[in-house]
Backbone as CSV, one residue per row, in Angstrom:
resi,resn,N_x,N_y,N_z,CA_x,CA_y,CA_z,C_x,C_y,C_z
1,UNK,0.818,-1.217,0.000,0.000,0.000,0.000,0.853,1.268,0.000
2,UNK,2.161,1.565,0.864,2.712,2.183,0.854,3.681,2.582,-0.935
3,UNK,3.789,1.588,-1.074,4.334,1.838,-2.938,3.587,2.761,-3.257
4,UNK,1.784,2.337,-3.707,1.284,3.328,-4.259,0.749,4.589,-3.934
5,UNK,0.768,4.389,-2.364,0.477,5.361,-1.845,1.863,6.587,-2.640
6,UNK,3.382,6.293,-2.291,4.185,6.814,-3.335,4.308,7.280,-4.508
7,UNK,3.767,6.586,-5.405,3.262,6.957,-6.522,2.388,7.715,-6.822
8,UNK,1.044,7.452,-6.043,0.442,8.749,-5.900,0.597,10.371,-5.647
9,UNK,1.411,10.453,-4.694,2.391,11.097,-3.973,3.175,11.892,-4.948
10,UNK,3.860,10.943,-5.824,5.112,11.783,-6.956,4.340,12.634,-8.068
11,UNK,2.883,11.640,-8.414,1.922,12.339,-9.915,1.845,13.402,-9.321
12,UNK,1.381,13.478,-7.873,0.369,14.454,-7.769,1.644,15.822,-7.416
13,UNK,2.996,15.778,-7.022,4.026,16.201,-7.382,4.679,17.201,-8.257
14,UNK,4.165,16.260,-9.478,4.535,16.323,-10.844,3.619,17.069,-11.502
15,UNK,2.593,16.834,-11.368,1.528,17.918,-11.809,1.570,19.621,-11.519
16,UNK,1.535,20.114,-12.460,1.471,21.842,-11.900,0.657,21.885,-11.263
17,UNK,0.485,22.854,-10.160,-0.067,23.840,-9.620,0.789,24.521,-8.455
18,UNK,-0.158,25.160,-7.481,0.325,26.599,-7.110,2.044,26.111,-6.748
19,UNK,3.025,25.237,-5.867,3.775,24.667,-5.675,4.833,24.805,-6.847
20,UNK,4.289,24.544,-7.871,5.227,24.636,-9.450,5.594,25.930,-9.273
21,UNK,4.057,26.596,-9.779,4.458,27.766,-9.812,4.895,28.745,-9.029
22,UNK,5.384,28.762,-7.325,6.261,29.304,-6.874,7.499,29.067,-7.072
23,UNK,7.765,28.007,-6.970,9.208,27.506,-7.235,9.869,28.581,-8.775
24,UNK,8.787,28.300,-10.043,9.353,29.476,-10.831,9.381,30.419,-10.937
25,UNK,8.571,30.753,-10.333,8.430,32.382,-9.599,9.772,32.776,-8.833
26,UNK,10.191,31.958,-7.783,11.282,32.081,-7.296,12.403,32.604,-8.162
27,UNK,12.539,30.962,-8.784,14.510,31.267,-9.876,13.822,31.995,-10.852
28,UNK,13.053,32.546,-10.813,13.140,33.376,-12.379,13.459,35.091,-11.536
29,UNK,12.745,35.068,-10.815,13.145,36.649,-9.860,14.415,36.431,-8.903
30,UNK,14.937,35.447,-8.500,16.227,35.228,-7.749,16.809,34.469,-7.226
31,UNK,16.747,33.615,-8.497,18.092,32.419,-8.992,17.653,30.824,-8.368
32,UNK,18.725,30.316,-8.644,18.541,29.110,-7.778,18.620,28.611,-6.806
33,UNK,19.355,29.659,-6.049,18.919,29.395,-4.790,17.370,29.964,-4.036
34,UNK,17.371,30.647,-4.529,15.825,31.011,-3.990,14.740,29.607,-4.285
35,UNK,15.009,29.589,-5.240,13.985,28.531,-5.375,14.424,27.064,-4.876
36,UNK,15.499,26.570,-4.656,15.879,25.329,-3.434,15.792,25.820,-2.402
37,UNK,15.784,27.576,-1.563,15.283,27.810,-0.112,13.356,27.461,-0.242
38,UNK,12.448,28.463,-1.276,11.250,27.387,-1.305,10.879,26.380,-1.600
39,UNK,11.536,24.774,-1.824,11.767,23.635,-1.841,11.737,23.219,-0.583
40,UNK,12.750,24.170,0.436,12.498,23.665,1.605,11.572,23.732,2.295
41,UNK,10.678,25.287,2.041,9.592,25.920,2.585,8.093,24.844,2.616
42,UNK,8.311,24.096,1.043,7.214,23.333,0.572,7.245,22.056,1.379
43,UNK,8.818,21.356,1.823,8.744,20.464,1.960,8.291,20.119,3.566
44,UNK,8.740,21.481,3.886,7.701,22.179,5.498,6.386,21.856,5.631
45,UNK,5.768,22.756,4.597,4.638,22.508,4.621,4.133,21.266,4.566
46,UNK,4.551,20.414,3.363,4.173,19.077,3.178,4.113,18.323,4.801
47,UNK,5.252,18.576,5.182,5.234,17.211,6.596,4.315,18.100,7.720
48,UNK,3.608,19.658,7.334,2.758,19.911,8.280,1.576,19.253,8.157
49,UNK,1.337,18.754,6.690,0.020,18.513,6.446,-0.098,17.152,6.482
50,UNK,0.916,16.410,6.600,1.061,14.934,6.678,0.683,14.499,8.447
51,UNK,0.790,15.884,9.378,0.794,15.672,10.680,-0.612,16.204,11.440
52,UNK,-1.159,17.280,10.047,-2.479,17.703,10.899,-3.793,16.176,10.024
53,UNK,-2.782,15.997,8.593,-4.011,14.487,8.416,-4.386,13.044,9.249
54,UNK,-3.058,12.764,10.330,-2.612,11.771,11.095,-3.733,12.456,11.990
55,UNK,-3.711,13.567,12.702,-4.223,13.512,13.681,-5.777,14.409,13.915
56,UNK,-6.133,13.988,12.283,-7.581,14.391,12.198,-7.832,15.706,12.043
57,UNK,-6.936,16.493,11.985,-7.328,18.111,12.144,-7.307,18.524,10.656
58,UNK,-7.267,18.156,9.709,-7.520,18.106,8.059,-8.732,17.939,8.079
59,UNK,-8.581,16.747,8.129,-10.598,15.992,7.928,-11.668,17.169,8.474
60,UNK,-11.234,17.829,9.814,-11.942,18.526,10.536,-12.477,20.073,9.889
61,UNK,-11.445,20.355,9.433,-10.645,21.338,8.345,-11.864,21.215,7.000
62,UNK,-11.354,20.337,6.309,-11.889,20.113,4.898,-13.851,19.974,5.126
63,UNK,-14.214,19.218,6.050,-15.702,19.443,6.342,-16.386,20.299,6.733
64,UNK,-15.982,21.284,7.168,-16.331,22.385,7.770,-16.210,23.612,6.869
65,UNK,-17.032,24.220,6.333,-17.492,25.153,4.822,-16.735,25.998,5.501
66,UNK,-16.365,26.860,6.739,-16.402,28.181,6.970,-14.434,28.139,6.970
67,UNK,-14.214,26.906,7.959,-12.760,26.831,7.902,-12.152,26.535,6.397
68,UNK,-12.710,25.738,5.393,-12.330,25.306,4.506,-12.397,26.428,3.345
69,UNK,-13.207,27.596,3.802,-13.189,28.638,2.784,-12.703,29.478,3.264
70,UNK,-11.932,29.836,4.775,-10.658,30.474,4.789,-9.689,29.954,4.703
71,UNK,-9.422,28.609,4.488,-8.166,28.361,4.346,-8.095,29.019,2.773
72,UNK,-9.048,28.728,1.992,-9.079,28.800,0.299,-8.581,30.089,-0.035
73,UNK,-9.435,31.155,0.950,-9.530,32.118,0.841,-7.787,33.255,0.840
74,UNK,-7.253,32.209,2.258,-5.698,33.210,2.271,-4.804,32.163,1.742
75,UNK,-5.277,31.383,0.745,-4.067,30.809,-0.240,-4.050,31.612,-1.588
76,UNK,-5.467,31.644,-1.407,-5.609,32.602,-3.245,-4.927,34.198,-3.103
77,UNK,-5.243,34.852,-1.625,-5.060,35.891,-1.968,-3.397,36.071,-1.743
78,UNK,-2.991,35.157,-1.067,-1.500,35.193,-1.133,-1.077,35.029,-2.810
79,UNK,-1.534,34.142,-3.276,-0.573,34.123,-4.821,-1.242,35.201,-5.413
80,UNK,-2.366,34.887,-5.072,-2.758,36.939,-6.287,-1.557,37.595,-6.265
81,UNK,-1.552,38.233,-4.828,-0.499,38.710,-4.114,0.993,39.019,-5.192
82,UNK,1.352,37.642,-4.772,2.544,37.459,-5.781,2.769,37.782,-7.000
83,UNK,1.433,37.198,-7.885,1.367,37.313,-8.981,1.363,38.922,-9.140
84,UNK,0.879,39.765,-8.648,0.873,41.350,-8.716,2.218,41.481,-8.234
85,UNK,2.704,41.701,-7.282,4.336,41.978,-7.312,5.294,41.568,-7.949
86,UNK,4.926,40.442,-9.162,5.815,40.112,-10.160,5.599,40.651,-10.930
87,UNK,4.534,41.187,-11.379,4.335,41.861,-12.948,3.944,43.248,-12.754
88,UNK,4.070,44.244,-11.063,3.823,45.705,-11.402,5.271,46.006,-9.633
89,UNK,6.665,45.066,-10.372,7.780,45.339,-8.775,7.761,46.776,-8.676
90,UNK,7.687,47.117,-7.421,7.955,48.710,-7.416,9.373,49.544,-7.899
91,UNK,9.336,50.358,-7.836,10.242,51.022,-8.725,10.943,51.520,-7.179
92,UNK,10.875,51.853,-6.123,10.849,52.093,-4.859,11.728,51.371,-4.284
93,UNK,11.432,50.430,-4.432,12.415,48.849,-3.304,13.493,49.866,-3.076
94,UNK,13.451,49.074,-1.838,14.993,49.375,-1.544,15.761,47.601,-1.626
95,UNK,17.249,48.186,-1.301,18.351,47.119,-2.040,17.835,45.979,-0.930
96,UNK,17.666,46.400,0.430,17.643,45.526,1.460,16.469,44.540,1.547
97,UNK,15.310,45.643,1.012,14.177,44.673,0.978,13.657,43.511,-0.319
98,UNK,14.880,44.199,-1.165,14.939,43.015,-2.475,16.145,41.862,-1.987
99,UNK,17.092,41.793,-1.363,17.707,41.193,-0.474,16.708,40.175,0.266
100,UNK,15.513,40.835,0.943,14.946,40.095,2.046,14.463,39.287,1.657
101,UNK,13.501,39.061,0.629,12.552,39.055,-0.543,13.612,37.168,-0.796
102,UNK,14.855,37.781,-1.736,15.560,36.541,-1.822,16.185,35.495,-1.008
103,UNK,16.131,35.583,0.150,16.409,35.356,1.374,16.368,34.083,1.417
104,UNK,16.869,33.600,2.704,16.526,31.869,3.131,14.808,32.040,3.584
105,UNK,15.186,32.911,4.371,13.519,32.930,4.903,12.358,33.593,4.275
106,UNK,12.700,34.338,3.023,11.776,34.805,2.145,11.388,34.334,1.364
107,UNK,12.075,33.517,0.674,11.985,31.952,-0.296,11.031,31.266,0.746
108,UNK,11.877,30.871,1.572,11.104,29.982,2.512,9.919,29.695,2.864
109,UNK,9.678,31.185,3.500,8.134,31.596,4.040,7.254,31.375,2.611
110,UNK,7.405,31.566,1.574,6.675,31.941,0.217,6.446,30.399,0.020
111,UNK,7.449,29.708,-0.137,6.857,28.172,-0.540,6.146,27.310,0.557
112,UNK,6.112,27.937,1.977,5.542,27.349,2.782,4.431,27.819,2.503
113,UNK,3.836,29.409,3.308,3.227,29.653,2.481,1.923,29.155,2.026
114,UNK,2.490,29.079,0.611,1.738,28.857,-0.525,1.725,27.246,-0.300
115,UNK,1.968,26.630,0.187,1.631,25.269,0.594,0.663,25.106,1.402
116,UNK,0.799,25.448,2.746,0.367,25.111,3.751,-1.210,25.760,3.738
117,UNK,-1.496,26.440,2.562,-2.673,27.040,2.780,-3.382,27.035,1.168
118,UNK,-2.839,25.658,0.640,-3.553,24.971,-0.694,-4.429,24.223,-0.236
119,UNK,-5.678,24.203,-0.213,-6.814,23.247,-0.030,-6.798,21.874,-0.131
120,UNK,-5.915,22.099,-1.835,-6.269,20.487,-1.955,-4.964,19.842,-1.623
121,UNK,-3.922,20.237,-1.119,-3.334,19.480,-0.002,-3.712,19.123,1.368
122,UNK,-4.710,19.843,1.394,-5.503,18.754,2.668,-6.299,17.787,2.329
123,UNK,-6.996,17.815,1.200,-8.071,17.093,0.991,-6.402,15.479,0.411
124,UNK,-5.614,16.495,-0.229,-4.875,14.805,-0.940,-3.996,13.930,0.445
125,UNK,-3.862,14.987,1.577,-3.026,13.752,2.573,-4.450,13.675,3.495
126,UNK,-5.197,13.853,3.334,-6.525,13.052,4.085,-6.612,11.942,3.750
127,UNK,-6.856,11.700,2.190,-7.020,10.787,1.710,-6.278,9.600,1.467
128,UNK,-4.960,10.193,1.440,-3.259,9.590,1.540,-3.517,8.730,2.518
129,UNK,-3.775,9.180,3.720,-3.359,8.704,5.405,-4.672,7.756,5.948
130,UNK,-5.697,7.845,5.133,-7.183,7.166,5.369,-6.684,5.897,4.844
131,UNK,-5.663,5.781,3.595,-5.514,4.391,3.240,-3.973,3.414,3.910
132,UNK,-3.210,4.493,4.413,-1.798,4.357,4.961,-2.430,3.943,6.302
133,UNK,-2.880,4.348,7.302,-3.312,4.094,8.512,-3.037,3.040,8.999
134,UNK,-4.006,1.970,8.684,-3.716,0.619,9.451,-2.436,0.509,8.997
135,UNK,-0.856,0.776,8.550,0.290,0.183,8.329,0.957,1.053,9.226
136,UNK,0.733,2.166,10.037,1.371,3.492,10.743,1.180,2.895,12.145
137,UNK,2.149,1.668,12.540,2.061,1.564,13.892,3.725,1.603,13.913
138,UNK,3.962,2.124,15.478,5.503,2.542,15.656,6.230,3.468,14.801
139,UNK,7.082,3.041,14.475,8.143,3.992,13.780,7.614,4.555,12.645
140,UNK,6.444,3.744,11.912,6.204,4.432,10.715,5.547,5.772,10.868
141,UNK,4.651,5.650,11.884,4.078,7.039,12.230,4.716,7.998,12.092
142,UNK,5.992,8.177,12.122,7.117,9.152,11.924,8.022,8.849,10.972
143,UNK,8.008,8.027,10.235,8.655,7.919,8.843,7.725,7.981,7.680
144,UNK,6.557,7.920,7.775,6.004,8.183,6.265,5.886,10.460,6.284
145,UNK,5.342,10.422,7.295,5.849,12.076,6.853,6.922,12.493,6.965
146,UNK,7.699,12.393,7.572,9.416,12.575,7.003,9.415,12.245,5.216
147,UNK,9.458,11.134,5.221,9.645,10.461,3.672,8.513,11.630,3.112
148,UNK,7.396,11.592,3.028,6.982,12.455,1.906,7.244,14.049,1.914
149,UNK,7.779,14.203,2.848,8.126,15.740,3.007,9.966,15.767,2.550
150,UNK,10.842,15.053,2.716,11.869,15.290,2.319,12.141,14.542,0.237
151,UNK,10.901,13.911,-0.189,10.797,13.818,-1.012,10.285,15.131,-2.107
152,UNK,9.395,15.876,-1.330,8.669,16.664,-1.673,9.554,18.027,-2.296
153,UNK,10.244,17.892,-1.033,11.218,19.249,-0.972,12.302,18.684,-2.368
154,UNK,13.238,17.373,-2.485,13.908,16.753,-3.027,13.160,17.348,-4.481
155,UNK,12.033,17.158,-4.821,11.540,16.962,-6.456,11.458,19.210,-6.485
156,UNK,11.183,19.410,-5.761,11.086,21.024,-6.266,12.899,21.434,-5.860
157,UNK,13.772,20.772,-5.290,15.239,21.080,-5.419,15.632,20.893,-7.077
158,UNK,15.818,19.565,-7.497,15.694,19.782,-8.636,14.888,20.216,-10.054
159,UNK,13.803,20.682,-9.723,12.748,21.421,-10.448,13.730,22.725,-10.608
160,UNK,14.242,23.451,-9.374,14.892,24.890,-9.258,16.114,24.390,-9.969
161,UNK,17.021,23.531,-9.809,18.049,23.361,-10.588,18.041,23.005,-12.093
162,UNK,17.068,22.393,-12.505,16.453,22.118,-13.974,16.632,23.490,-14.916
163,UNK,15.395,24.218,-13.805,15.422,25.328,-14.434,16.443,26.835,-14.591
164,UNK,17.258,26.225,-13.648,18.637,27.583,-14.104,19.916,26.573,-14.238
165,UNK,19.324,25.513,-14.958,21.115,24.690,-14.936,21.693,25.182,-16.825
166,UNK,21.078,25.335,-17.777,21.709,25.819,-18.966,21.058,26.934,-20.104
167,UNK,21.591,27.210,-20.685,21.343,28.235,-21.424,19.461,28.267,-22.211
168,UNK,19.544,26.456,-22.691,18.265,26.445,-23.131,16.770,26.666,-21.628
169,UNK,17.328,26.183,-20.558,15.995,26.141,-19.726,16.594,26.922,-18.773
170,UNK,17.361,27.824,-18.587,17.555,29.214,-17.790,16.260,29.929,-17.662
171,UNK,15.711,30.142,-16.946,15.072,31.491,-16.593,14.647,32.148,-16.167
172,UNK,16.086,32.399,-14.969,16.412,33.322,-14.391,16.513,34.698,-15.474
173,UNK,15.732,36.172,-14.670,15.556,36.936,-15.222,14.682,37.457,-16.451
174,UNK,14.061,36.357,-16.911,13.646,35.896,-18.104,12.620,37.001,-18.077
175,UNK,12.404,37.725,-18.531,11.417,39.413,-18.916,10.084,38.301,-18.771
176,UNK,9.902,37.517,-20.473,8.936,37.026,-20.801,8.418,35.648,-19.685
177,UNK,9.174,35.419,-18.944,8.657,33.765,-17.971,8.176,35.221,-17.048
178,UNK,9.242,35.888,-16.749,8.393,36.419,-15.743,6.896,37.595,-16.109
179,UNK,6.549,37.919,-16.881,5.071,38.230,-17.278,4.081,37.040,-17.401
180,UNK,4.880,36.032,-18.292,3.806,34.649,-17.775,3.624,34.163,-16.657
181,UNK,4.588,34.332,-15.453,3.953,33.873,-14.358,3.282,34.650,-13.642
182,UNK,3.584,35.724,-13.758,2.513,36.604,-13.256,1.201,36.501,-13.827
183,UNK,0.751,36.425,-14.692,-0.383,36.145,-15.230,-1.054,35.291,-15.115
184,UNK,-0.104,33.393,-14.536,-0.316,32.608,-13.852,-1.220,32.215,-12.375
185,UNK,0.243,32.995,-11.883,0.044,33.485,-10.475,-1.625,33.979,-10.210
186,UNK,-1.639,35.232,-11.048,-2.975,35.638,-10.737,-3.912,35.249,-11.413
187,UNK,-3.735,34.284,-12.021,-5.177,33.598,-12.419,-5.529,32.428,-11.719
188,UNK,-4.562,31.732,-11.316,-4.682,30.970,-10.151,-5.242,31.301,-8.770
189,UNK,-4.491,32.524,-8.547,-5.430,33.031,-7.054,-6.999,33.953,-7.132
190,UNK,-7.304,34.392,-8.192,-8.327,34.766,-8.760,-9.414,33.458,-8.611
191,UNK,-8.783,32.091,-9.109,-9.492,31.322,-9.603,-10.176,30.146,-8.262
192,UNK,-9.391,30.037,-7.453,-9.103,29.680,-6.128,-9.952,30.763,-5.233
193,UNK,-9.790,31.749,-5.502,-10.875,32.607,-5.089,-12.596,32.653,-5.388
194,UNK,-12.456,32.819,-6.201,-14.135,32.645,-7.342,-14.764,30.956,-6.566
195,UNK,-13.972,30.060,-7.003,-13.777,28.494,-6.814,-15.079,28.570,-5.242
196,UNK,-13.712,29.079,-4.246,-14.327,28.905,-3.151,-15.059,29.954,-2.315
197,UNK,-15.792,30.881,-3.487,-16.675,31.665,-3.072,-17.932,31.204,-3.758
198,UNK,-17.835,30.677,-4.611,-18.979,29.555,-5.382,-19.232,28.774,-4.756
199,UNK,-18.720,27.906,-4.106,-18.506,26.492,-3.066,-19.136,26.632,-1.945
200,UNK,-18.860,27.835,-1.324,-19.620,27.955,0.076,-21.023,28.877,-0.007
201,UNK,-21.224,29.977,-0.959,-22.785,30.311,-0.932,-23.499,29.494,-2.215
């Protein structure tokens, strides 16, 4: 069970959404390391959500219209967020706060973040841990979220290195990646918005 539970785990990974698109958001505004510090941020998040599904506070979460449409609510408006400070940066910044911005903990916070307050990462390790359960006695209880959280972080490390390792898939700085992700960005949190304002009235 645990195999596919894995497999499940990597598609759902592998698939874009908001997670992807921070990570390129990151190395395209500040490099590769920014985007392996939100790798780590994500992979945070991941083993938070692997620990509130173990101990029921997801499930609790996801059934409940009012909690489940603020969580929706400050994930969307965070990437809006983003998506607007990528495609209108102020002309203002100062050096320090574009510094901060690239940071361990500014990367960081951003891929956590934008993790920890994606919906359907609660609804996917609910569902994860509903079928893992009966195998989570002893040690595993504390090795399957380790494992999917240092996996997690592992696949967006090299996602960030993919994307600034050569000339053809560089893009860092990239004028044009970065107007598309902004446009991304905010259609995603727009959409995530609308989504779960439809959902609950």
């Amino acid at each position: 069970m645990f195999i596919w539970s894995s497999i499940a785990h990597f598609i759902a990974l592998t698939s874009p959404g908001p997670d992807t698109a921070i990570i390129i958001r990151q190395v395209n505004l500040h490099g590769r390391r920014a985007g392996i510090n939100a790798a780590f941020g994500i992979g945070f998040g991941i083993y938070a959500h692997c620990l509130l599904a173990i101990n029921g506070i997801s499930l609790f979460i996801i059934t409940n219209d009012l909690y489940k449409l603020i969580v929706s609510l400050i994930g969307s408006i965070y990437i809006f967020y983003l998506g607007i400070r990528m495609a209108f940066p102020s002309n203002n910044v100062k050096e320090n706060d574009q510094a901060a911005s690239s940071s361990f903990y500014g990367s960081f916070t951003s891929g956590l973040i934008t993790n920890i307050f994606n919906i359907k990462a609660f609804i996917f390790f609910v569902s994860l841990f509903s079928i893992l359960t009966d195998s989570m006695d002893g040690l595993f209880f504390y090795i399957y979220p380790i494992y999917f959280s240092i996996t997690s972080a592992l696949w967006f490390m090299f996602l960030s290195y993919l994307l600034s390792s050569s000339n053809t898939f560089n893009i860092e700085r990239n004028n044009l990646i970065n107007k598309l992700m902004a446009l991304i960005l905010c259609s995603i949190g727009l959409f995530i918005f609308i989504k779960s304002i439809y959902e609950y009235f």
